[in-house]
Amino acid sequence: GAVVSQHPSRVICKSGTSVKIECRSLDFQATTMFWYRQFPKKSLMLMATSNEGSKATYEQGVEKDKFLINHASLTLSTLTVTSAHPEDSSFYICSAREGAGGTEAFFGQGTRLTVV
Amino acid sequence: AQSVTQPDIHITVSEGASLELRCNYSYGATPYLFWYVQSPGQGLQLLLKYFSGDTLVQGIKGFEAEFKRSQSSFNLRKPSVHWSDAAEYFCAVGPSGAGSYQLTFGKGTKLSVIP
């Protein structure tokens, strides 16, 4: 199956700094990528949908200025957590949909963000 | 709005025993349904999916699930659990016509396996 690589797998940063998480589709072109946040003992919550070459669509309640998403190429989407706070600590997972008519989204391995 | 309910937060079974994980959904039309498995600190792996046709779908690792429209359920089953099946399992629903685009996930069921 298709592979989605997410980097880094773990990151610790200080409050007030910014952190960038990368999501790459390794063997397919992904016109659409999704960013999820997973709280402890909770489900995955869709944060935003990014489409290559256009602005991301954010879910209600997600601060677009805080969680910057860029999908500059068909194989790479980035999520930047700006001015990180301890409450931003979470597990972030990306997924990528193959092509415009792909019927399955493939998930990255996730990034554990800890803000201290 | 669509929603997914996984009534069991944590299930413990003995190795070799059968398993059934429950999933109920609420959706206005015929949904696309998925089961994913997540190992600790890892991303999600698709076990199986239902789009249409035969309501009993086979997945990887010996898992199967049955779509029951009348009960709005999509329960996951395995006849004989292996210790390596211990993980978190998520049921998800997506809008039909768009594959796994914009999934809504249940809260997950943690499976523990006793040797």
Short mmCIF file of N, CA, C and O in Angstrom, two decimals, chain B residues 36-81:
data_model
loop_
_atom_site.label_atom_id
_atom_site.label_comp_id
_atom_site.label_asym_id
_atom_site.label_seq_id
_atom_site.Cartn_x
_atom_site.Cartn_y
_atom_site.Cartn_z
N TYR B 36 -9.91 1.03 11.78
CA TYR B 36 -8.47 1.24 11.80
C TYR B 36 -7.92 0.67 13.10
O TYR B 36 -8.60 0.63 14.13
N VAL B 37 -6.63 0.31 13.06
CA VAL B 37 -5.94 -0.13 14.26
C VAL B 37 -4.74 0.77 14.48
O VAL B 37 -4.08 1.21 13.54
N GLN B 38 -4.51 1.10 15.77
CA GLN B 38 -3.39 1.97 16.12
C GLN B 38 -2.58 1.33 17.24
O GLN B 38 -3.11 1.09 18.33
N SER B 39 -1.32 1.08 16.97
CA SER B 39 -0.42 0.60 18.01
C SER B 39 0.10 1.80 18.77
O SER B 39 0.11 2.91 18.24
N PRO B 40 0.56 1.62 20.01
CA PRO B 40 1.00 2.75 20.83
C PRO B 40 2.03 3.64 20.12
O PRO B 40 3.04 3.15 19.60
N GLY B 41 1.76 4.92 20.09
CA GLY B 41 2.70 5.87 19.51
C GLY B 41 2.79 5.81 17.99
O GLY B 41 3.70 6.42 17.41
N GLN B 42 1.86 5.13 17.38
CA GLN B 42 1.91 4.96 15.93
C GLN B 42 0.70 5.60 15.26
O GLN B 42 -0.25 6.02 15.91
N GLY B 43 0.78 5.65 13.93
CA GLY B 43 -0.35 6.13 13.16
C GLY B 43 -1.40 5.04 13.03
O GLY B 43 -1.40 4.05 13.76
N LEU B 44 -2.31 5.23 12.10
CA LEU B 44 -3.41 4.30 11.92
C LEU B 44 -3.21 3.42 10.70
O LEU B 44 -2.75 3.88 9.66
N GLN B 45 -3.59 2.18 10.86
CA GLN B 45 -3.54 1.23 9.75
C GLN B 45 -4.96 0.78 9.44
O GLN B 45 -5.71 0.39 10.35
N LEU B 46 -5.31 0.82 8.18
CA LEU B 46 -6.65 0.40 7.77
C LEU B 46 -6.79 -1.11 7.85
O LEU B 46 -5.99 -1.84 7.28
N LEU B 47 -7.80 -1.57 8.58
CA LEU B 47 -8.08 -3.00 8.66
C LEU B 47 -9.03 -3.44 7.55
O LEU B 47 -8.81 -4.48 6.92
N LEU B 48 -10.08 -2.67 7.38
CA LEU B 48 -11.07 -3.00 6.35
C LEU B 48 -11.99 -1.81 6.14
O LEU B 48 -11.99 -0.87 6.94
N LYS B 49 -12.76 -1.88 5.07
CA LYS B 49 -13.67 -0.79 4.75
C LYS B 49 -14.89 -1.36 4.05
O LYS B 49 -14.86 -2.40 3.41
N TYR B 50 -15.99 -0.64 4.20
CA TYR B 50 -17.22 -0.99 3.50
C TYR B 50 -17.69 0.21 2.71
O TYR B 50 -17.89 1.30 3.27
N PHE B 51 -17.89 -0.01 1.43
CA PHE B 51 -18.44 1.04 0.58
C PHE B 51 -19.83 0.64 0.08
O PHE B 51 -20.76 1.44 0.11
N SER B 52 -19.94 -0.59 -0.41
CA SER B 52 -21.22 -1.07 -0.93
C SER B 52 -21.08 -2.57 -1.16
O SER B 52 -20.02 -3.15 -0.96
N GLY B 53 -22.18 -3.20 -1.57
CA GLY B 53 -22.14 -4.61 -1.93
C GLY B 53 -22.28 -5.52 -0.72
O GLY B 53 -23.06 -5.23 0.20
N ASP B 54 -21.55 -6.59 -0.72
CA ASP B 54 -21.62 -7.59 0.34
C ASP B 54 -21.42 -6.93 1.69
O ASP B 54 -20.43 -6.22 1.92
N THR B 55 -22.34 -7.17 2.60
CA THR B 55 -22.29 -6.49 3.90
C THR B 55 -21.28 -7.10 4.85
O THR B 55 -21.00 -6.53 5.90
N LEU B 56 -20.75 -8.25 4.51
CA LEU B 56 -19.69 -8.86 5.31
C LEU B 56 -18.38 -8.64 4.57
O LEU B 56 -18.19 -9.15 3.48
N VAL B 57 -17.51 -7.86 5.18
CA VAL B 57 -16.26 -7.52 4.53
C VAL B 57 -15.09 -8.16 5.26
O VAL B 57 -15.08 -8.24 6.49
N GLN B 58 -14.14 -8.61 4.48
CA GLN B 58 -12.94 -9.22 5.04
C GLN B 58 -11.81 -8.21 5.02
O GLN B 58 -11.68 -7.41 4.08
N GLY B 59 -11.00 -8.23 6.04
CA GLY B 59 -9.88 -7.31 6.11
C GLY B 59 -8.57 -8.03 6.31
O GLY B 59 -8.47 -9.25 6.15
N ILE B 60 -7.59 -7.28 6.70
CA ILE B 60 -6.27 -7.86 6.93
C ILE B 60 -6.21 -8.45 8.33
O ILE B 60 -7.07 -8.20 9.17
N LYS B 61 -5.22 -9.27 8.55
CA LYS B 61 -4.94 -9.86 9.86
C LYS B 61 -6.09 -10.72 10.37
O LYS B 61 -6.22 -10.90 11.58
N GLY B 62 -6.91 -11.24 9.49
CA GLY B 62 -7.97 -12.14 9.90
C GLY B 62 -9.22 -11.47 10.44
O GLY B 62 -10.11 -12.14 10.98
N PHE B 63 -9.32 -10.16 10.31
CA PHE B 63 -10.49 -9.43 10.79
C PHE B 63 -11.59 -9.39 9.73
O PHE B 63 -11.32 -9.42 8.54
N GLU B 64 -12.81 -9.30 10.22
CA GLU B 64 -13.96 -9.09 9.35
C GLU B 64 -14.95 -8.18 10.06
O GLU B 64 -14.88 -7.99 11.28
N ALA B 65 -15.82 -7.58 9.29
CA ALA B 65 -16.85 -6.72 9.88
C ALA B 65 -18.12 -6.87 9.07
O ALA B 65 -18.10 -7.15 7.88
N GLU B 66 -19.23 -6.67 9.74
CA GLU B 66 -20.52 -6.81 9.09
C GLU B 66 -21.31 -5.52 9.21
O GLU B 66 -21.51 -4.99 10.31
N PHE B 67 -21.75 -5.02 8.09
CA PHE B 67 -22.58 -3.81 8.04
C PHE B 67 -24.04 -4.22 8.19
O PHE B 67 -24.55 -5.01 7.40
N LYS B 68 -24.69 -3.67 9.20
CA LYS B 68 -26.11 -3.93 9.40
C LYS B 68 -26.83 -2.59 9.39
O LYS B 68 -26.83 -1.85 10.38
N ARG B 69 -27.46 -2.32 8.28
CA ARG B 69 -28.12 -1.03 8.11
C ARG B 69 -29.24 -0.82 9.13
O ARG B 69 -29.38 0.26 9.68
N SER B 70 -29.99 -1.87 9.40
CA SER B 70 -31.15 -1.75 10.31
C SER B 70 -30.71 -1.41 11.73
O SER B 70 -31.47 -0.81 12.49
N GLN B 71 -29.50 -1.79 12.07
CA GLN B 71 -28.99 -1.51 13.41
C GLN B 71 -27.95 -0.39 13.42
O GLN B 71 -27.42 -0.05 14.48
N SER B 72 -27.70 0.18 12.25
CA SER B 72 -26.66 1.23 12.14
C SER B 72 -25.38 0.78 12.83
O SER B 72 -24.78 1.52 13.61
N SER B 73 -24.99 -0.45 12.51
CA SER B 73 -23.79 -0.99 13.17
C SER B 73 -22.80 -1.50 12.15
O SER B 73 -23.14 -1.84 11.01
N PHE B 74 -21.56 -1.57 12.59
CA PHE B 74 -20.47 -2.08 11.76
C PHE B 74 -19.47 -2.70 12.72
O PHE B 74 -18.41 -2.16 12.98
N ASN B 75 -19.83 -3.85 13.28
CA ASN B 75 -19.02 -4.48 14.31
C ASN B 75 -17.85 -5.26 13.71
O ASN B 75 -17.98 -5.92 12.68
N LEU B 76 -16.74 -5.18 14.40
CA LEU B 76 -15.51 -5.85 13.95
C LEU B 76 -15.37 -7.16 14.69
O LEU B 76 -15.58 -7.23 15.90
N ARG B 77 -14.97 -8.21 13.97
CA ARG B 77 -14.85 -9.53 14.59
C ARG B 77 -13.55 -10.20 14.19
O ARG B 77 -13.00 -9.94 13.11
N LYS B 78 -13.12 -11.08 15.07
CA LYS B 78 -12.00 -11.96 14.75
C LYS B 78 -12.22 -13.27 15.51
O LYS B 78 -12.48 -13.23 16.71
N PRO B 79 -12.13 -14.40 14.84
CA PRO B 79 -12.46 -15.68 15.50
C PRO B 79 -11.46 -16.10 16.56
O PRO B 79 -11.83 -16.75 17.54
N SER B 80 -10.19 -15.74 16.39
CA SER B 80 -9.16 -16.16 17.34
C SER B 80 -8.12 -15.06 17.47
O SER B 80 -7.36 -14.79 16.54
N VAL B 81 -8.08 -14.45 18.64
CA VAL B 81 -7.22 -13.29 18.85
C VAL B 81 -5.79 -13.73 19.16
O VAL B 81 -5.55 -14.71 19.88
#
